[in-house]
JSON list of C-alpha atoms and ligand atoms in Angstrom, two decimals:
[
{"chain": "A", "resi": 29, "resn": "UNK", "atom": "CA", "xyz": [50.78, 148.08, 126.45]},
{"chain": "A", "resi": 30, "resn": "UNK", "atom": "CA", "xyz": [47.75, 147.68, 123.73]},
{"chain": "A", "resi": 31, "resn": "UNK", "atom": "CA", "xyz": [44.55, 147.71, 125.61]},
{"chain": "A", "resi": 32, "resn": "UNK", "atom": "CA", "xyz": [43.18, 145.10, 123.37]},
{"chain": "A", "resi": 33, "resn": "UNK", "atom": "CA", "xyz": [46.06, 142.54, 123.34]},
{"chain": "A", "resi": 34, "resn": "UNK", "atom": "CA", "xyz": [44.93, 139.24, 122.91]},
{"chain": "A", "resi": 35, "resn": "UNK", "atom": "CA", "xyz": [47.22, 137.34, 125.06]},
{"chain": "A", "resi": 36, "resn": "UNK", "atom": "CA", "xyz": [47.09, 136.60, 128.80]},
{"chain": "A", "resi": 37, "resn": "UNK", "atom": "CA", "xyz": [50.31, 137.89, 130.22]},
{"chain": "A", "resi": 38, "resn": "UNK", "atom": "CA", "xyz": [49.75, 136.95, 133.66]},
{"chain": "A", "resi": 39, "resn": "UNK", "atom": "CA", "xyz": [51.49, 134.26, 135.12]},
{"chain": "A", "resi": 40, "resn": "UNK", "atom": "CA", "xyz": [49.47, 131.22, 136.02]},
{"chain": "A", "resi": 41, "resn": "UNK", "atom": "CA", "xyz": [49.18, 130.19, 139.97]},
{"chain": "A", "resi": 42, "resn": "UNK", "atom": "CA", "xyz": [47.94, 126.61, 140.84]},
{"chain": "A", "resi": 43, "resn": "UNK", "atom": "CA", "xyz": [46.45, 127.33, 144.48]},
{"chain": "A", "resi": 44, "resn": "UNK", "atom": "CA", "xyz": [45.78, 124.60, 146.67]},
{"chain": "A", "resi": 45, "resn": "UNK", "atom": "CA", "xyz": [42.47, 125.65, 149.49]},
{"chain": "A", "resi": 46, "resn": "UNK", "atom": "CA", "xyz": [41.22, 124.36, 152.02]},
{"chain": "A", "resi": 47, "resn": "UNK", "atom": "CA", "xyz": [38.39, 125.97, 152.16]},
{"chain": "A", "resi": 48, "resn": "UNK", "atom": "CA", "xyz": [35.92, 129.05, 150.94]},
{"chain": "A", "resi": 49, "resn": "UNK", "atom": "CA", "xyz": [36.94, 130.90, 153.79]},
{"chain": "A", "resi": 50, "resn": "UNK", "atom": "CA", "xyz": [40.64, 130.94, 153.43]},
{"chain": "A", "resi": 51, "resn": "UNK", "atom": "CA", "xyz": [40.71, 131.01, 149.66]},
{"chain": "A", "resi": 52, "resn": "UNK", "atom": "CA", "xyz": [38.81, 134.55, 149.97]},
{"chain": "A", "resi": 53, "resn": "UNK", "atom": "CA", "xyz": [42.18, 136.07, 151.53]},
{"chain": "A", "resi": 54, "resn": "UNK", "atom": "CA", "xyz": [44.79, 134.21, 148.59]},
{"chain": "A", "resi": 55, "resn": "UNK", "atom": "CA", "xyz": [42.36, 135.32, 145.98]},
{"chain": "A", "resi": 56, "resn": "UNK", "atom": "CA", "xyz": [42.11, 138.85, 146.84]},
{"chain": "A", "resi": 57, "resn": "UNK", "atom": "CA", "xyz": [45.82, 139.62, 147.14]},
{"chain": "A", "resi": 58, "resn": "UNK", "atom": "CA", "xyz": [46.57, 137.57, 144.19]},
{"chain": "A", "resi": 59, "resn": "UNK", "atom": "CA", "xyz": [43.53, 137.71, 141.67]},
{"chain": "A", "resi": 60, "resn": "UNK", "atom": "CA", "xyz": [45.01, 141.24, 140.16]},
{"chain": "A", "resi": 61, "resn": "UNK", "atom": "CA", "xyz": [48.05, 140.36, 139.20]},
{"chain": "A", "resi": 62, "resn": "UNK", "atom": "CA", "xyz": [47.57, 136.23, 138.53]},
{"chain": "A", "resi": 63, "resn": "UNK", "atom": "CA", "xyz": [45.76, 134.21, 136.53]},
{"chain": "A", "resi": 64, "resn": "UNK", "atom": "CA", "xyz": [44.57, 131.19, 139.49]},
{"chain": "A", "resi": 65, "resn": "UNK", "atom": "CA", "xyz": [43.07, 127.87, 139.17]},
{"chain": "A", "resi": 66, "resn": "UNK", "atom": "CA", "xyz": [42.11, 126.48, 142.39]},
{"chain": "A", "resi": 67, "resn": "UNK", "atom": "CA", "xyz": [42.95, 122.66, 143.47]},
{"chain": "A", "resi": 68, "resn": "UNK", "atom": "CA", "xyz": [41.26, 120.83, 146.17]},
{"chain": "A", "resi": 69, "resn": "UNK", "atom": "CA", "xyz": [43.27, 117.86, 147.41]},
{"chain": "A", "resi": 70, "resn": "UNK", "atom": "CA", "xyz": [42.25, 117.62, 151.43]},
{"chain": "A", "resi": 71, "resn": "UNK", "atom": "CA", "xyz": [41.73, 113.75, 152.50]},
{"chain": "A", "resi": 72, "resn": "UNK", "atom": "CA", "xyz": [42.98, 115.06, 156.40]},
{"chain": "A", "resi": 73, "resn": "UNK", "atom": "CA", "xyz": [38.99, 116.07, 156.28]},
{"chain": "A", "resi": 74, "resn": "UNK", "atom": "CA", "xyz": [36.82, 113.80, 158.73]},
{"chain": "A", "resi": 75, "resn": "UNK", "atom": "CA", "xyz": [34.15, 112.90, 158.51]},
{"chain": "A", "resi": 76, "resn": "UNK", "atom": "CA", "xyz": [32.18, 112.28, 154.68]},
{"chain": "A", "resi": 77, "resn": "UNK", "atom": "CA", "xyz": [29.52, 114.69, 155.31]},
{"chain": "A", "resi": 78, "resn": "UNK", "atom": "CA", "xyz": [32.21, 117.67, 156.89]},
{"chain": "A", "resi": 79, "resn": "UNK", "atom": "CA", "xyz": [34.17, 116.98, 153.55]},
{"chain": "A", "resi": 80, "resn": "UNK", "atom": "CA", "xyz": [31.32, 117.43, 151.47]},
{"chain": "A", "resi": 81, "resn": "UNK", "atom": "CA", "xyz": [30.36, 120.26, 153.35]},
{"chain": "A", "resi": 82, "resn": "UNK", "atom": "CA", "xyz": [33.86, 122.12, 152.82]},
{"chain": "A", "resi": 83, "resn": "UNK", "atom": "CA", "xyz": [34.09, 120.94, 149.06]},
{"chain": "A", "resi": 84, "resn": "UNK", "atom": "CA", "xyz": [30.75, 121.95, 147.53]},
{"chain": "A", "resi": 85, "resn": "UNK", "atom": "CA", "xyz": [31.31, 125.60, 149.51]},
{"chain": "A", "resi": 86, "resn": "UNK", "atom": "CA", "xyz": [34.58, 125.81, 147.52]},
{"chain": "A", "resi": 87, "resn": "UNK", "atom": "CA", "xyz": [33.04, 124.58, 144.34]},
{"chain": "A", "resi": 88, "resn": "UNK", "atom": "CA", "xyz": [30.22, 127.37, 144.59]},
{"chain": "A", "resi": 89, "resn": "UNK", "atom": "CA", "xyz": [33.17, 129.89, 145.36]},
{"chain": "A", "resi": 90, "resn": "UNK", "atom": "CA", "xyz": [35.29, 129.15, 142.26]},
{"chain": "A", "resi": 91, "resn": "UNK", "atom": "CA", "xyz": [31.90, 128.88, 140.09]},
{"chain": "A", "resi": 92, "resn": "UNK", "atom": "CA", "xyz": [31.02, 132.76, 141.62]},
{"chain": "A", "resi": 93, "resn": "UNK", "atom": "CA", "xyz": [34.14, 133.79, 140.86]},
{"chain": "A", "resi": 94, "resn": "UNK", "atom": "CA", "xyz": [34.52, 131.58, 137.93]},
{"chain": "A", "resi": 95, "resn": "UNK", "atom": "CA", "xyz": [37.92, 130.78, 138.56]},
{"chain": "A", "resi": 96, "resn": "UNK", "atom": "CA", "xyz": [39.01, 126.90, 137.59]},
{"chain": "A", "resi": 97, "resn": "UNK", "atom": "CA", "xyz": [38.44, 123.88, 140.12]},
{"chain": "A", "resi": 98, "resn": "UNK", "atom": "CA", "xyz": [40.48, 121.00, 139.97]},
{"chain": "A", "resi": 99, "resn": "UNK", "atom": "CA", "xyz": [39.63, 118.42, 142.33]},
{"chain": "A", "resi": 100, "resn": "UNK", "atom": "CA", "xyz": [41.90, 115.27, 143.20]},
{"chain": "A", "resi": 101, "resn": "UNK", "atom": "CA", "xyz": [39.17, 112.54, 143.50]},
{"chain": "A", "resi": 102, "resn": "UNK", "atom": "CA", "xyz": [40.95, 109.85, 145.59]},
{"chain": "A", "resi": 103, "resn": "UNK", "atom": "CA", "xyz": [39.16, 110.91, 148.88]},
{"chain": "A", "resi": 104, "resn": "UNK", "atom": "CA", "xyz": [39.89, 108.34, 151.56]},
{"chain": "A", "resi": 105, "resn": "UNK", "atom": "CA", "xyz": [39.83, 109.01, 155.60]},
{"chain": "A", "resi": 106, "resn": "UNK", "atom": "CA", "xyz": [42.69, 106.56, 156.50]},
{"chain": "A", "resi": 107, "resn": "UNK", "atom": "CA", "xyz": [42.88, 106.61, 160.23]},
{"chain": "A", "resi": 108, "resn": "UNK", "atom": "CA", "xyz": [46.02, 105.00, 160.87]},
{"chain": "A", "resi": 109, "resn": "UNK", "atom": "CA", "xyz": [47.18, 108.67, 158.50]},
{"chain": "A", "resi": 110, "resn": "UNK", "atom": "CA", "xyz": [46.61, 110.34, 161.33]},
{"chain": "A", "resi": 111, "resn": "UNK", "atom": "CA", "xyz": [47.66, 108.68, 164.80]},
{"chain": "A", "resi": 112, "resn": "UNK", "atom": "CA", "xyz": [51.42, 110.99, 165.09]},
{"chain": "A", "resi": 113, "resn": "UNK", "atom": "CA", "xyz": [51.61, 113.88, 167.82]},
{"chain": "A", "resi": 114, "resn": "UNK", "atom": "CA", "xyz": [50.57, 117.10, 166.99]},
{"chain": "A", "resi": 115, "resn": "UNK", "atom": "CA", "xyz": [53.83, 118.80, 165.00]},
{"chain": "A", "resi": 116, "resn": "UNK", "atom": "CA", "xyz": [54.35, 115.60, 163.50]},
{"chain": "A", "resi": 117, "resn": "UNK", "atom": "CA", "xyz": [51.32, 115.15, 162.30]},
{"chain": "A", "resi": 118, "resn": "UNK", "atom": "CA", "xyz": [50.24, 118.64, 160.92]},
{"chain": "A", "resi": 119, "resn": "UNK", "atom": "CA", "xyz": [54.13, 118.50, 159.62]},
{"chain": "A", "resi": 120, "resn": "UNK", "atom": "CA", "xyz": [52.43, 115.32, 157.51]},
{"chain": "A", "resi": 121, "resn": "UNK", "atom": "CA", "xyz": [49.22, 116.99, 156.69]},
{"chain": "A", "resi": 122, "resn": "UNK", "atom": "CA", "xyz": [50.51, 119.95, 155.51]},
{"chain": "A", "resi": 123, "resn": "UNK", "atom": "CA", "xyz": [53.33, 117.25, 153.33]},
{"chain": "A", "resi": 124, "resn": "UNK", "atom": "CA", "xyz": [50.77, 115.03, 152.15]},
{"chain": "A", "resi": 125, "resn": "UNK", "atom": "CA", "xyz": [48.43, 117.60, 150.52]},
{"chain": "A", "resi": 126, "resn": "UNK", "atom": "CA", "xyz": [51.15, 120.40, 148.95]},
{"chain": "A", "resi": 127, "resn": "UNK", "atom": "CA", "xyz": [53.32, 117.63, 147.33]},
{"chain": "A", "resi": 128, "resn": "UNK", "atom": "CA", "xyz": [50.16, 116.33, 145.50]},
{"chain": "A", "resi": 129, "resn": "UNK", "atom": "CA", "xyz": [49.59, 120.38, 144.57]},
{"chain": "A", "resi": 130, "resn": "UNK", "atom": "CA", "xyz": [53.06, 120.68, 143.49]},
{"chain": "A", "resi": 131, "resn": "UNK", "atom": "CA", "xyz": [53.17, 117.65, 141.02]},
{"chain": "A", "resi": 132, "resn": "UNK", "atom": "CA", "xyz": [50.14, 118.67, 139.73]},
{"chain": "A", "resi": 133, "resn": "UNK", "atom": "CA", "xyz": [51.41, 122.07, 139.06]},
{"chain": "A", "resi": 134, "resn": "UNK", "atom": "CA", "xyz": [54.84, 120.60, 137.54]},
{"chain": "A", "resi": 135, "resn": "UNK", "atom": "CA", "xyz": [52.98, 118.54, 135.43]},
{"chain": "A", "resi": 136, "resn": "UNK", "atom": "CA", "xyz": [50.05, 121.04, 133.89]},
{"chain": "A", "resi": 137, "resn": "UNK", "atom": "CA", "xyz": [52.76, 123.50, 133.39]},
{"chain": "A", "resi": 138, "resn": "UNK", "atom": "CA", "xyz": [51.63, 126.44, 136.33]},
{"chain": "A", "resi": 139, "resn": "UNK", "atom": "CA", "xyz": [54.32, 129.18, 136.65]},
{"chain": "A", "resi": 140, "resn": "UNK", "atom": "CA", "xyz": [53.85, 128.89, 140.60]},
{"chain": "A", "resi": 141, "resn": "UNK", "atom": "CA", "xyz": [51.74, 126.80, 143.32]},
{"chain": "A", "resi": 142, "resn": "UNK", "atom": "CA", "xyz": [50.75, 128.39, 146.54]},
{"chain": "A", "resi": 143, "resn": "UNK", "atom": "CA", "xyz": [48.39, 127.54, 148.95]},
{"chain": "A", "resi": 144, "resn": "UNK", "atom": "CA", "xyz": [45.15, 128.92, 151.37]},
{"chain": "A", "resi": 145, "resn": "UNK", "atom": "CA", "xyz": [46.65, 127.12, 154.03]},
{"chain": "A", "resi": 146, "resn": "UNK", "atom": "CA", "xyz": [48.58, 130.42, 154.27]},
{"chain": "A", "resi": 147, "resn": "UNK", "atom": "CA", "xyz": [45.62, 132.45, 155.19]},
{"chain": "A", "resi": 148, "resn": "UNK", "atom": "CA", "xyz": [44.59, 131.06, 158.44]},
{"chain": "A", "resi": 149, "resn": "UNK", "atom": "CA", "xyz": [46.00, 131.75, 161.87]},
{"chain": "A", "resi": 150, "resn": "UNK", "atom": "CA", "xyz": [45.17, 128.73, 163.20]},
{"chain": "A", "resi": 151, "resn": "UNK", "atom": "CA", "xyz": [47.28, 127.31, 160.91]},
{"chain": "A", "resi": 152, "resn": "UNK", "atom": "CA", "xyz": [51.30, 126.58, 161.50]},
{"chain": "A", "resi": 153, "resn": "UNK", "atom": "CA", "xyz": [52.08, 129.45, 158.99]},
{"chain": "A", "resi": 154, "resn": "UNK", "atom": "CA", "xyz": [55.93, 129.00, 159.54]},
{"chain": "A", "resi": 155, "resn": "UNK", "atom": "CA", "xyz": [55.84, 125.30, 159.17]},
{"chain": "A", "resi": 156, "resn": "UNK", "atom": "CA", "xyz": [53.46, 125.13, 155.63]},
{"chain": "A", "resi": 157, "resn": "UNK", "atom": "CA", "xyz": [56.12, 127.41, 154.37]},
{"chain": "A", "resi": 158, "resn": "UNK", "atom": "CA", "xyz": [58.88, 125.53, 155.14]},
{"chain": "A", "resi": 159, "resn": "UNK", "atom": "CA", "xyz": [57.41, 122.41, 153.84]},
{"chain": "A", "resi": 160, "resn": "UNK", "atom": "CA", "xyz": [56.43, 124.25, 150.39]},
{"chain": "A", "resi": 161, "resn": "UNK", "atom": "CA", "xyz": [59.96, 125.62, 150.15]},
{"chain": "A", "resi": 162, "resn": "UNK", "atom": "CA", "xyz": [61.18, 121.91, 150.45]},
{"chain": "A", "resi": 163, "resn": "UNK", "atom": "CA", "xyz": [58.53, 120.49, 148.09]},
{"chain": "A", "resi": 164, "resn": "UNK", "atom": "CA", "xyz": [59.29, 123.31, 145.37]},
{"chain": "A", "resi": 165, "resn": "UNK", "atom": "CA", "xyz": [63.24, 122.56, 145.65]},
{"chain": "A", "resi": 166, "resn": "UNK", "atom": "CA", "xyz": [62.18, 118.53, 145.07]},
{"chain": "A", "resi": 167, "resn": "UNK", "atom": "CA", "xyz": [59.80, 119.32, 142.26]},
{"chain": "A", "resi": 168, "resn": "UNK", "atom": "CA", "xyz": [61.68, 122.15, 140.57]},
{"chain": "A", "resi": 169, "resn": "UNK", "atom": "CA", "xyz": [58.71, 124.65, 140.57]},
{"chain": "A", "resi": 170, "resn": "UNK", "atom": "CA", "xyz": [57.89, 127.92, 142.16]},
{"chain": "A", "resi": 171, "resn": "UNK", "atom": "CA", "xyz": [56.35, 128.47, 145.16]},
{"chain": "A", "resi": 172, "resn": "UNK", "atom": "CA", "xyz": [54.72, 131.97, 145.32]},
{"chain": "A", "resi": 173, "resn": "UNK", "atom": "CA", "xyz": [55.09, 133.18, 149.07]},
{"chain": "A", "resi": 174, "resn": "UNK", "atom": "CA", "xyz": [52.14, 135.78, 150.73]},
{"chain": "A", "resi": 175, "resn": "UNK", "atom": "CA", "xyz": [51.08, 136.28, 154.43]},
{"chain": "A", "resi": 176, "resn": "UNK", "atom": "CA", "xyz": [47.42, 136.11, 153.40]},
{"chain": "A", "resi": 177, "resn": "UNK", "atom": "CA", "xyz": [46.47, 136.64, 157.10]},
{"chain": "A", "resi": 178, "resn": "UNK", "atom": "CA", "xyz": [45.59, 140.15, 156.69]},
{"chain": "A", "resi": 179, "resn": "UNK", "atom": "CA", "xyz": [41.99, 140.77, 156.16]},
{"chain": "A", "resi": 180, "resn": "UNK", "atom": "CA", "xyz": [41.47, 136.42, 157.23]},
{"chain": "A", "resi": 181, "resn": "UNK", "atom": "CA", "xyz": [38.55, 137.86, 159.96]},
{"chain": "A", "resi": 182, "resn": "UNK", "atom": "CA", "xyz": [37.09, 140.52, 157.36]},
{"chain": "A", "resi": 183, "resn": "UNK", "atom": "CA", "xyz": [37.11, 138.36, 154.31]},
{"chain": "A", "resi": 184, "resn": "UNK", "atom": "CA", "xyz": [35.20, 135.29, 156.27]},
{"chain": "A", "resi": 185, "resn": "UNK", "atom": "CA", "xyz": [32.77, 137.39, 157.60]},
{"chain": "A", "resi": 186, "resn": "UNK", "atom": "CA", "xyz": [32.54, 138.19, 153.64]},
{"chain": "A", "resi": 187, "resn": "UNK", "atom": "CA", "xyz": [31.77, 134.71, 153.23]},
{"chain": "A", "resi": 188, "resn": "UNK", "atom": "CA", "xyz": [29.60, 133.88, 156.12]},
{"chain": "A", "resi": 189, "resn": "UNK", "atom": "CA", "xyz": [27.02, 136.77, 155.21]},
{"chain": "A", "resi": 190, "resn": "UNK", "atom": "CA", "xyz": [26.80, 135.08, 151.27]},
{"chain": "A", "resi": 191, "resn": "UNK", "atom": "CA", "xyz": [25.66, 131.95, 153.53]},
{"chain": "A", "resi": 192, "resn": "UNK", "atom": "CA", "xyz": [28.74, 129.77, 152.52]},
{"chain": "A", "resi": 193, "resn": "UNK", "atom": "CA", "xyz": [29.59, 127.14, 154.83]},
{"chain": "A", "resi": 194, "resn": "UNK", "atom": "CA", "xyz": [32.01, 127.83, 157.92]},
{"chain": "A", "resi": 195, "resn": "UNK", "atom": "CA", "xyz": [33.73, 124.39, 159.64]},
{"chain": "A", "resi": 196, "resn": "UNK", "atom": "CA", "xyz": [34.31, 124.77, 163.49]},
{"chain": "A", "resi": 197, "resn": "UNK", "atom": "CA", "xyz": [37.82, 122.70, 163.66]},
{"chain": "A", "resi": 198, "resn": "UNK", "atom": "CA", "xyz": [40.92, 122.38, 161.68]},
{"chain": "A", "resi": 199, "resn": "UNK", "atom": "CA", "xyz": [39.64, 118.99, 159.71]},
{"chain": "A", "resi": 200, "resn": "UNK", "atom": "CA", "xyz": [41.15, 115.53, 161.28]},
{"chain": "A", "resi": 201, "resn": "UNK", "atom": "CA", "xyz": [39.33, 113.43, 163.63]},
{"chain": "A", "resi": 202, "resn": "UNK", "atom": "CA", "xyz": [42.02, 114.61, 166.90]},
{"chain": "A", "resi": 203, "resn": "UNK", "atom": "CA", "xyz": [40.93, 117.91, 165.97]},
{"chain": "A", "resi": 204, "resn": "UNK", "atom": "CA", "xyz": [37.70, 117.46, 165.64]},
{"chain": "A", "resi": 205, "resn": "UNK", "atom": "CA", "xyz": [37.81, 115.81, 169.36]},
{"chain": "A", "resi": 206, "resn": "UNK", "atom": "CA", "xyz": [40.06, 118.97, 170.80]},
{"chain": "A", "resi": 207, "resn": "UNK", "atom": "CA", "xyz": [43.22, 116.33, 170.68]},
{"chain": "A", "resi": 208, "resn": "UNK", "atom": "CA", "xyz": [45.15, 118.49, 168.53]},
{"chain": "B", "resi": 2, "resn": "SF4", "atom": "S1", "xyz": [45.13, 119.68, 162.96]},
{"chain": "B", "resi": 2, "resn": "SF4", "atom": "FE1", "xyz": [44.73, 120.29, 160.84]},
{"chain": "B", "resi": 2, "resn": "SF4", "atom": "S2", "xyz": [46.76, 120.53, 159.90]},
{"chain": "B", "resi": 2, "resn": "SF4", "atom": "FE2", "xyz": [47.04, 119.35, 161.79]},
{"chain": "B", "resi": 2, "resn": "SF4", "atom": "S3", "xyz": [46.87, 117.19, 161.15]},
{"chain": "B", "resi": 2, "resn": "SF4", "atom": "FE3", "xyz": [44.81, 117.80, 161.76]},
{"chain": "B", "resi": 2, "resn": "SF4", "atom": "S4", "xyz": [43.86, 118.48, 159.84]},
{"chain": "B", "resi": 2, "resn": "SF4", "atom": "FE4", "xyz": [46.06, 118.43, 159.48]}
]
């Protein structure tokens, strides 16, 4: 392969985070070998302040890394969203947010969609992947599977030292309150 070809050969990933934190993990196993945009689409985040908090720490990570932010807008902390029990309602969470990320992807013409939400272990790892297996069988796109666990500690500790901002619960109001 020319050193100096002109095209980008490497196939485009539309990554849905959560946070700086977890993105850290996706983007180091991925950023070699992908070209990634980043989309923010998380309106399970209560309360204003906490989601501002999260988003403008993600928007200073893609700017340092300058890797593309696109940010679903329609922001809107709808209690009655979030009243289920606790599978049933992460099971929604985890629905609501990847099937935006998948159309989006589908529609701007990404080669995959993944997601951070695959870096924590707090998170249902088993269940997020089973839900973005489902959504990329609906919406006809690929979803590009990782365990980005590995290194989740190390790399937030990463981002913690640079001074970005680290939440203390998953992001809804029940689990804000320990109810979930
Ligand atoms: S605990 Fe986290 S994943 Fe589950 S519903 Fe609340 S915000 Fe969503």
């Amino acid at each position: 392969m020319s050193k100096f070809s002109l095209s980008n050969s490497k196939k485009k990933v539309l990554l849905h985070i959560c946070c700086a934190p977890c993105s850290a993990c996706a983007v180091k196993m991925l950023r070699g070998d992908y070209d990634i945009s980043f989309y923010w689409y998380n309106p399970n985040i209560y309360d204003r302040l906490e989601y501002k908090n999260r988003k403008d720490s993600a928007v200073n990570y893609a700017k340092e890394l300058d890797i593309p932010f696109y940010e679903e807008k329609d922001f809107f902390y709808n209690y009655n969203n979030w009243k289920n029990n606790s599978l049933e309602q992460c099971s929604l969470c985890y629905t609501l947010r990847l099937e935006k990320t998948t159309v989006f992807a589908k529609q701007n013409n990404f080669d995959f969609f993944s997601t951070s939400l695959l870096s924590s272990p707090y998170q249902k790892h088993d269940l997020v992947k089973q839900i973005a297996r489902y959504l990329a069988d609906k919406h006809k796109i690929n979803f590009l599977y990782c365990d980005f666990r590995p290194g989740f500690y190390e790399n937030k500790n990463l981002l913690r030292q640079k001074g970005y901002y680290m939440q203390k619960y998953c992001a809804c109001n029940k689990s804000k309150n320990g109810k979930i």
